[in-house]
CSV table of C-alpha atoms in Angstrom, one decimal:
chain,number,residue,atom,x,y,z
A,1,UNK,CA,-0.2,-0.1,0.1
A,2,UNK,CA,3.1,2.5,0.3
A,3,UNK,CA,2.7,5.1,-2.4
A,4,UNK,CA,4.0,8.7,-3.2
A,5,UNK,CA,1.5,11.3,-1.9
A,6,UNK,CA,1.9,14.9,-4.0
A,7,UNK,CA,0.8,17.0,-0.9
A,8,UNK,CA,3.8,16.9,1.3
A,9,UNK,CA,1.3,17.7,4.3
A,10,UNK,CA,-0.9,14.7,3.1
A,11,UNK,CA,2.3,12.6,3.5
A,12,UNK,CA,3.4,13.6,6.7
A,13,UNK,CA,0.2,13.0,8.2
A,14,UNK,CA,0.0,9.4,6.4
A,15,UNK,CA,3.3,8.2,7.6
A,16,UNK,CA,2.3,9.8,11.0
A,17,UNK,CA,-0.5,7.6,11.1
A,18,UNK,CA,1.3,4.5,9.9
A,19,UNK,CA,4.1,5.1,12.7
A,20,UNK,CA,1.1,4.9,15.0
A,21,UNK,CA,-0.5,1.6,14.1
A,22,UNK,CA,3.0,0.4,13.5
A,23,UNK,CA,3.8,0.2,16.9
A,24,UNK,CA,0.8,-0.9,18.1
A,25,UNK,CA,1.0,-4.0,16.1
A,26,UNK,CA,4.5,-4.8,15.7
A,27,UNK,CA,5.8,-7.0,19.0
A,28,UNK,CA,8.5,-5.7,21.1
A,29,UNK,CA,11.2,-7.9,20.5
A,30,UNK,CA,13.5,-6.9,23.0
A,31,UNK,CA,12.1,-8.2,25.9
A,32,UNK,CA,13.3,-11.6,27.8
A,33,UNK,CA,11.9,-15.0,28.1
A,34,UNK,CA,12.6,-17.4,31.0
A,35,UNK,CA,11.7,-20.7,31.3
A,36,UNK,CA,12.3,-23.4,34.0
A,37,UNK,CA,12.0,-27.1,33.5
A,38,UNK,CA,11.9,-28.6,36.6
A,39,UNK,CA,11.9,-32.5,37.7
A,40,UNK,CA,13.9,-35.5,39.4
A,41,UNK,CA,16.9,-36.6,37.6
A,42,UNK,CA,15.7,-38.9,34.8
A,43,UNK,CA,12.5,-37.8,34.4
A,44,UNK,CA,12.9,-36.7,31.3
A,45,UNK,CA,13.1,-32.9,30.8
A,46,UNK,CA,15.9,-32.7,28.2
A,47,UNK,CA,13.9,-34.8,26.1
A,48,UNK,CA,10.8,-32.9,26.9
A,49,UNK,CA,12.5,-29.6,26.0
A,50,UNK,CA,13.6,-31.2,22.6
A,51,UNK,CA,10.2,-32.2,21.8
A,52,UNK,CA,8.9,-28.9,22.8
A,53,UNK,CA,10.8,-27.0,20.4
A,54,UNK,CA,10.1,-29.2,17.7
A,55,UNK,CA,13.7,-31.0,17.7
A,56,UNK,CA,14.7,-33.8,15.6
A,57,UNK,CA,16.9,-36.3,16.6
A,58,UNK,CA,19.7,-34.7,14.7
A,59,UNK,CA,19.2,-31.2,16.1
A,60,UNK,CA,18.5,-31.9,19.7
A,61,UNK,CA,19.2,-28.7,21.4
A,62,UNK,CA,19.3,-30.4,25.2
A,63,UNK,CA,21.7,-33.1,25.7
A,64,UNK,CA,20.2,-36.8,26.6
A,65,UNK,CA,22.2,-39.8,27.7
A,66,UNK,CA,21.1,-43.4,28.4
A,67,UNK,CA,22.3,-43.0,32.1
A,68,UNK,CA,20.5,-41.3,35.0
A,69,UNK,CA,21.9,-37.6,35.7
A,70,UNK,CA,23.2,-36.5,32.4
A,71,UNK,CA,21.5,-33.2,33.5
A,72,UNK,CA,23.0,-34.0,37.1
A,73,UNK,CA,22.3,-30.5,39.0
A,74,UNK,CA,22.0,-27.5,36.6
A,75,UNK,CA,21.6,-26.7,33.0
A,76,UNK,CA,21.6,-23.2,31.8
A,77,UNK,CA,20.4,-23.1,28.1
A,78,UNK,CA,20.7,-19.5,26.6
A,79,UNK,CA,18.5,-20.1,23.4
A,80,UNK,CA,19.9,-16.2,22.5
A,81,UNK,CA,20.6,-13.0,24.4
A,82,UNK,CA,16.9,-12.4,25.1
A,83,UNK,CA,15.3,-16.2,25.8
A,84,UNK,CA,17.1,-18.3,28.2
A,85,UNK,CA,16.1,-21.9,29.5
A,86,UNK,CA,16.7,-23.7,32.6
A,87,UNK,CA,16.9,-27.6,33.1
A,88,UNK,CA,17.1,-28.2,36.8
A,89,UNK,CA,15.9,-30.7,39.8
A,90,UNK,CA,14.5,-27.6,41.6
A,91,UNK,CA,14.7,-23.8,42.0
A,92,UNK,CA,16.6,-24.5,45.1
A,93,UNK,CA,19.6,-25.9,42.3
A,94,UNK,CA,19.4,-22.5,40.8
A,95,UNK,CA,19.5,-20.7,44.3
A,96,UNK,CA,22.9,-22.7,45.1
A,97,UNK,CA,24.2,-22.0,41.7
A,98,UNK,CA,24.0,-18.3,42.7
A,99,UNK,CA,25.8,-17.1,39.1
A,100,UNK,CA,24.7,-13.8,37.4
A,101,UNK,CA,22.6,-15.8,35.1
A,102,UNK,CA,20.5,-17.5,37.5
A,103,UNK,CA,19.8,-14.2,39.4
A,104,UNK,CA,18.7,-12.7,37.0
A,105,UNK,CA,16.9,-15.7,36.3
A,106,UNK,CA,14.8,-16.2,39.0
A,107,UNK,CA,13.9,-12.4,39.2
A,108,UNK,CA,11.4,-12.9,36.7
A,109,UNK,CA,10.4,-16.5,35.1
A,110,UNK,CA,7.7,-16.2,32.5
A,111,UNK,CA,6.6,-20.3,32.5
A,112,UNK,CA,7.4,-22.9,35.0
A,113,UNK,CA,7.1,-26.5,33.8
A,114,UNK,CA,7.1,-29.4,36.5
A,115,UNK,CA,7.8,-32.5,35.0
A,116,UNK,CA,7.0,-35.5,37.3
A,117,UNK,CA,7.0,-39.7,36.3
A,118,UNK,CA,5.5,-42.7,37.5
A,119,UNK,CA,3.3,-43.0,40.2
A,120,UNK,CA,2.2,-40.3,42.2
A,121,UNK,CA,4.4,-38.5,44.9
A,122,UNK,CA,3.5,-36.0,47.5
A,123,UNK,CA,6.9,-34.9,47.7
A,124,UNK,CA,6.4,-33.2,44.5
A,125,UNK,CA,4.0,-30.7,45.7
A,126,UNK,CA,6.7,-28.2,47.2
A,127,UNK,CA,8.1,-27.9,44.1
A,128,UNK,CA,5.1,-27.0,42.4
A,129,UNK,CA,4.4,-24.2,45.3
A,130,UNK,CA,8.1,-23.3,44.6
A,131,UNK,CA,7.3,-22.6,40.8
A,132,UNK,CA,3.8,-21.1,41.5
A,133,UNK,CA,5.8,-18.5,43.7
A,134,UNK,CA,8.0,-17.6,41.0
A,135,UNK,CA,6.3,-18.1,37.7
A,136,UNK,CA,3.9,-16.0,36.1
A,137,UNK,CA,2.3,-19.4,34.7
A,138,UNK,CA,2.8,-22.9,35.6
A,139,UNK,CA,2.4,-26.0,33.5
A,140,UNK,CA,2.3,-29.9,35.1
A,141,UNK,CA,3.6,-32.7,32.6
A,142,UNK,CA,3.3,-36.5,33.2
A,143,UNK,CA,6.2,-37.4,31.2
A,144,UNK,CA,6.6,-41.1,29.9
A,145,UNK,CA,3.2,-42.4,29.4
A,146,UNK,CA,4.7,-44.8,26.9
A,147,UNK,CA,5.5,-47.0,30.3
A,148,UNK,CA,2.0,-47.0,30.7
A,149,UNK,CA,1.2,-48.4,27.6
A,150,UNK,CA,2.3,-51.8,28.5
A,151,UNK,CA,-0.6,-52.0,31.3
A,152,UNK,CA,-4.0,-51.9,31.9
A,153,UNK,CA,-5.7,-49.4,29.6
A,154,UNK,CA,-7.4,-47.6,32.7
A,155,UNK,CA,-3.8,-47.4,34.3
A,156,UNK,CA,-3.1,-44.3,32.6
A,157,UNK,CA,-6.0,-42.7,33.4
A,158,UNK,CA,-5.9,-43.6,37.5
A,159,UNK,CA,-2.5,-42.5,37.8
A,160,UNK,CA,-3.1,-39.3,35.9
A,161,UNK,CA,-6.3,-38.8,38.4
A,162,UNK,CA,-4.0,-39.4,41.6
A,163,UNK,CA,-1.3,-37.1,40.7
A,164,UNK,CA,-4.0,-34.3,39.9
A,165,UNK,CA,-5.2,-35.1,43.5
A,166,UNK,CA,-1.8,-35.1,45.0
A,167,UNK,CA,-0.6,-31.9,43.5
A,168,UNK,CA,-4.4,-30.4,43.9
A,169,UNK,CA,-4.6,-29.5,40.2
A,170,UNK,CA,-7.0,-29.6,37.7
A,171,UNK,CA,-5.0,-30.0,34.5
A,172,UNK,CA,-2.0,-32.3,33.9
A,173,UNK,CA,-0.1,-32.8,30.7
A,174,UNK,CA,0.4,-36.6,30.0
A,175,UNK,CA,3.3,-36.9,27.2
A,176,UNK,CA,5.9,-38.7,25.8
A,177,UNK,CA,9.1,-37.9,24.5
A,178,UNK,CA,11.0,-40.9,23.4
A,179,UNK,CA,13.9,-41.3,21.2
A,180,UNK,CA,16.3,-38.5,21.4
A,181,UNK,CA,18.5,-41.0,23.9
A,182,UNK,CA,21.9,-40.6,21.6
A,183,UNK,CA,22.0,-45.0,22.4
A,184,UNK,CA,18.2,-45.1,20.3
A,185,UNK,CA,19.1,-46.9,17.1
A,186,UNK,CA,18.6,-44.5,14.3
A,187,UNK,CA,16.0,-46.6,12.8
A,188,UNK,CA,13.4,-46.2,15.4
A,189,UNK,CA,11.4,-43.2,15.2
A,190,UNK,CA,10.6,-40.7,17.7
A,191,UNK,CA,7.8,-41.2,19.7
A,192,UNK,CA,5.9,-37.9,20.6
A,193,UNK,CA,2.8,-37.6,22.3
A,194,UNK,CA,0.6,-34.9,23.7
A,195,UNK,CA,3.8,-32.5,23.9
A,196,UNK,CA,1.6,-30.5,21.1
A,197,UNK,CA,-1.1,-29.6,23.7
A,198,UNK,CA,1.4,-28.6,26.2
A,199,UNK,CA,3.2,-26.2,23.5
A,200,UNK,CA,-0.2,-25.1,22.2
A,201,UNK,CA,-1.2,-23.8,25.5
A,202,UNK,CA,2.9,-22.2,26.8
A,203,UNK,CA,2.2,-20.1,23.6
A,204,UNK,CA,-1.2,-19.0,24.0
A,205,UNK,CA,0.1,-17.8,27.6
A,206,UNK,CA,3.4,-16.2,25.7
A,207,UNK,CA,0.9,-14.3,23.2
A,208,UNK,CA,-1.0,-12.9,25.8
A,209,UNK,CA,2.3,-11.4,26.8
A,210,UNK,CA,3.5,-10.6,23.1
A,211,UNK,CA,6.4,-12.8,23.9
A,212,UNK,CA,5.3,-15.9,21.9
A,213,UNK,CA,7.8,-15.2,18.6
A,214,UNK,CA,10.6,-15.1,21.1
A,215,UNK,CA,10.3,-18.7,21.7
A,216,UNK,CA,8.7,-19.4,18.3
A,217,UNK,CA,11.9,-18.5,16.7
A,218,UNK,CA,13.7,-21.5,18.1
A,219,UNK,CA,11.7,-24.2,17.1
A,220,UNK,CA,13.1,-26.6,14.7
A,221,UNK,CA,9.9,-25.8,12.0
A,222,UNK,CA,9.3,-22.4,11.2
A,223,UNK,CA,6.0,-22.8,8.7
A,224,UNK,CA,3.3,-23.1,11.2
A,225,UNK,CA,4.5,-19.9,13.0
A,226,UNK,CA,4.5,-18.5,9.8
A,227,UNK,CA,1.6,-19.4,8.8
A,228,UNK,CA,-0.1,-17.8,11.5
A,229,UNK,CA,1.8,-14.6,11.3
A,230,UNK,CA,0.3,-14.2,7.5
A,231,UNK,CA,-3.2,-15.2,8.5
A,232,UNK,CA,-3.3,-12.9,11.3
A,233,UNK,CA,-2.1,-10.1,8.8
A,234,UNK,CA,-4.6,-11.3,5.9
A,235,UNK,CA,-7.8,-11.1,8.3
A,236,UNK,CA,-6.9,-7.5,9.7
A,237,UNK,CA,-6.3,-6.4,6.2
A,238,UNK,CA,-9.8,-7.4,5.1
A,239,UNK,CA,-11.1,-5.4,7.8
A,240,UNK,CA,-8.9,-2.4,7.4
A,241,UNK,CA,-9.7,-2.6,3.6
A,242,UNK,CA,-13.6,-1.3,4.5
A,243,UNK,CA,-12.5,1.6,6.8
A,244,UNK,CA,-11.9,4.9,5.4
A,245,UNK,CA,-8.1,6.1,5.4
A,246,UNK,CA,-7.6,2.4,4.9
A,247,UNK,CA,-4.1,2.4,3.3
A,248,UNK,CA,-2.1,3.7,6.3
A,249,UNK,CA,-3.8,0.7,8.4
A,250,UNK,CA,-3.0,-1.7,6.0
A,251,UNK,CA,0.6,-0.6,5.1
A,252,UNK,CA,1.2,-0.8,9.3
A,253,UNK,CA,-0.4,-4.3,9.2
A,254,UNK,CA,2.1,-5.4,6.3
A,255,UNK,CA,4.7,-3.6,7.8
A,256,UNK,CA,4.8,-5.3,11.5
A,257,UNK,CA,4.3,-8.9,9.7
A,258,UNK,CA,7.6,-8.1,7.5
A,259,UNK,CA,9.0,-7.5,10.6
A,260,UNK,CA,7.5,-10.8,12.6
A,261,UNK,CA,8.7,-13.1,9.8
A,262,UNK,CA,12.2,-11.7,9.9
A,263,UNK,CA,12.9,-12.0,13.5
A,264,UNK,CA,11.1,-15.5,13.4
A,265,UNK,CA,13.6,-16.7,10.4
A,266,UNK,CA,16.8,-14.9,11.9
A,267,UNK,CA,16.7,-13.2,15.4
A,268,UNK,CA,17.5,-9.8,13.6
A,269,UNK,CA,14.7,-6.9,14.7
A,270,UNK,CA,14.2,-5.4,11.3
A,271,UNK,CA,13.5,-1.7,11.5
A,272,UNK,CA,10.3,0.2,10.4
A,273,UNK,CA,12.3,2.2,7.8
A,274,UNK,CA,13.5,-1.1,6.3
A,275,UNK,CA,9.8,-2.8,6.2
A,276,UNK,CA,8.8,0.1,4.9
A,277,UNK,CA,11.5,0.0,2.1
A,278,UNK,CA,10.3,-3.7,1.3
A,279,UNK,CA,6.9,-2.1,0.5
A,280,UNK,CA,8.0,0.1,-1.8
A,281,UNK,CA,9.7,-2.1,-3.6
A,282,UNK,CA,6.8,-4.0,-3.9
A,283,UNK,CA,4.3,-1.0,-4.6
A,284,UNK,CA,6.8,-0.4,-7.7
A,285,UNK,CA,5.7,-4.1,-8.6
A,286,UNK,CA,2.0,-3.4,-8.6
A,287,UNK,CA,1.7,0.4,-9.4
A,288,UNK,CA,-1.7,-0.2,-10.7
A,289,UNK,CA,-3.4,-1.7,-7.8
A,290,UNK,CA,-1.6,0.3,-5.5
A,291,UNK,CA,-3.1,3.2,-7.2
A,292,UNK,CA,-6.7,2.1,-7.1
A,293,UNK,CA,-6.4,1.3,-3.3
A,294,UNK,CA,-4.5,4.2,-2.2
A,295,UNK,CA,-7.5,6.9,-3.3
A,296,UNK,CA,-10.1,4.2,-2.5
A,297,UNK,CA,-9.1,4.5,0.9
A,298,UNK,CA,-10.0,8.1,1.4
A,299,UNK,CA,-13.6,7.8,-0.5
A,300,UNK,CA,-16.4,6.9,1.6
A,301,UNK,CA,-18.1,3.3,1.6
A,302,UNK,CA,-19.3,2.2,-1.3
A,303,UNK,CA,-20.4,-1.2,-1.0
A,304,UNK,CA,-19.1,-3.5,-4.2
A,305,UNK,CA,-16.1,-1.5,-4.7
A,306,UNK,CA,-15.3,-1.7,-1.1
A,307,UNK,CA,-15.7,-5.8,-1.6
A,308,UNK,CA,-13.4,-5.6,-4.8
A,309,UNK,CA,-10.9,-3.1,-2.6
A,310,UNK,CA,-10.5,-5.7,-0.1
A,311,UNK,CA,-10.1,-8.6,-2.1
A,312,UNK,CA,-7.1,-7.0,-4.1
A,313,UNK,CA,-5.8,-5.3,-0.7
A,314,UNK,CA,-5.3,-9.2,0.5
A,315,UNK,CA,-4.2,-10.4,-2.6
A,316,UNK,CA,-1.4,-7.9,-2.7
A,317,UNK,CA,-0.7,-8.7,1.0
A,318,UNK,CA,-0.5,-12.1,0.5
A,319,UNK,CA,1.6,-12.1,-2.7
A,320,UNK,CA,4.2,-9.7,0.0
A,321,UNK,CA,4.2,-11.6,2.8
A,322,UNK,CA,4.3,-15.1,1.0
A,323,UNK,CA,7.4,-13.5,-1.1
A,324,UNK,CA,9.0,-12.5,2.4
A,325,UNK,CA,8.8,-16.2,3.9
A,326,UNK,CA,9.8,-17.7,0.9
A,327,UNK,CA,13.3,-15.5,0.9
A,328,UNK,CA,13.7,-15.8,4.7
A,329,UNK,CA,12.9,-19.5,4.6
A,330,UNK,CA,15.4,-20.5,1.9
A,331,UNK,CA,18.2,-18.5,3.8
A,332,UNK,CA,18.5,-15.9,1.0
A,333,UNK,CA,18.3,-11.8,1.9
A,334,UNK,CA,15.7,-9.4,1.7
A,335,UNK,CA,18.0,-7.2,0.5
A,336,UNK,CA,18.4,-8.9,-2.6
A,337,UNK,CA,16.0,-6.7,-4.7
A,338,UNK,CA,15.6,-8.7,-8.0
A,339,UNK,CA,14.8,-12.0,-6.3
A,340,UNK,CA,12.5,-10.0,-4.1
A,341,UNK,CA,10.9,-8.9,-7.3
A,342,UNK,CA,10.7,-12.2,-9.2
A,343,UNK,CA,9.1,-13.8,-6.8
A,344,UNK,CA,6.6,-11.3,-5.5
A,345,UNK,CA,5.1,-11.6,-9.3
A,346,UNK,CA,5.1,-15.8,-9.3
A,347,UNK,CA,3.3,-15.0,-5.8
A,348,UNK,CA,0.9,-12.4,-7.2
A,349,UNK,CA,-0.6,-14.8,-9.5
A,350,UNK,CA,-1.3,-17.6,-7.3
A,351,UNK,CA,-2.6,-15.3,-4.4
A,352,UNK,CA,-4.9,-14.2,-7.3
A,353,UNK,CA,-5.3,-18.1,-8.2
A,354,UNK,CA,-5.6,-19.2,-4.3
A,355,UNK,CA,-8.1,-16.3,-3.3
A,356,UNK,CA,-10.4,-17.4,-6.0
A,357,UNK,CA,-12.2,-20.0,-4.2
A,358,UNK,CA,-12.8,-18.0,-0.9
A,359,UNK,CA,-15.8,-16.4,0.0
A,360,UNK,CA,-15.2,-12.4,1.7
A,361,UNK,CA,-16.1,-14.4,4.9
A,362,UNK,CA,-13.4,-16.9,4.4
A,363,UNK,CA,-11.5,-14.2,4.5
A,364,UNK,CA,-12.3,-13.3,8.0
A,365,UNK,CA,-11.8,-17.1,8.6
A,366,UNK,CA,-8.1,-18.0,10.5
A,367,UNK,CA,-8.8,-21.9,9.9
A,368,UNK,CA,-10.0,-21.3,6.4
A,369,UNK,CA,-6.9,-18.8,5.5
A,370,UNK,CA,-4.3,-21.5,7.3
A,371,UNK,CA,-5.7,-24.2,5.4
A,372,UNK,CA,-5.3,-22.0,2.3
A,373,UNK,CA,-1.4,-21.0,3.3
A,374,UNK,CA,-0.7,-24.6,3.9
A,375,UNK,CA,-1.2,-25.2,0.6
A,376,UNK,CA,0.4,-22.0,-1.0
A,377,UNK,CA,3.4,-22.2,1.4
């Protein structure tokens, strides 16, 4: 939606509006994220961390060994300069270690995960209470549920109920994260169960704090997060196309989504100026439709023309964001101007084709858009 404006005062007002909208939409990537994974030695914490981060066996981030006590006391995983994850038997071990890192960590823990295994153990309640006193949100995980599969079908259900009663909790996540052990034969597939529900609830909590992408950037698989960013932007653009002065809102939405995609893949915080510069490059490739949307955004509601403008705005946004995603996913640079424009031309045609099968109501429906994007990407 970026285009030149003949009147300097109008242009200044437009960009002031864009900047305001952009600041409201873009996530603050300078925040920190601290996660504590607490549980007895050999409770499977390291395996759970790998499964939680969607890691393959070859790209496991947390060391897993066959002998008990690979993580004997404390392991600090610095995923980057802002994201820290501590794997420990308990917060007392974090306090005992008493380094600058752990002291800062204890000041603010966003997420606490208590990992338990086997039969219900009342002694674990003190670890849960300690986490609750220090964390914004706590999740309890019953790990190694594959061990219960050898018993009666009701055995797992029974032990889940017992853990809930002992810990005095309403929800527990039964999971399996088998196969990360270095001695597991390469031909043995990973057995990951239940982790997706835990991950989803953690991400929803972090999303409410504006920190979901801080963790998503470290996931072994990023496609689903890119789809979420693009789909959310498309829904916003669909609504914004009907608002007077929509050009500023749509431009800010596109720029914020570009910044989010850039951070997801590279960990670099793209400036608003860099994002706007990219939008200008795209606008030069779609000058006619961009000009139409620009002037349309300053007209009063006009029914059919509004619907047409919404479809065009969504189509252009889809082409822009899938182009950015494609380049970043391939490890290329957004500064490669010819590559950018070439992919945009291709994606623009594909976007127009993809949207033909969707009704206007579908453009406001997250599952419909995610389904379309899954095929598109």
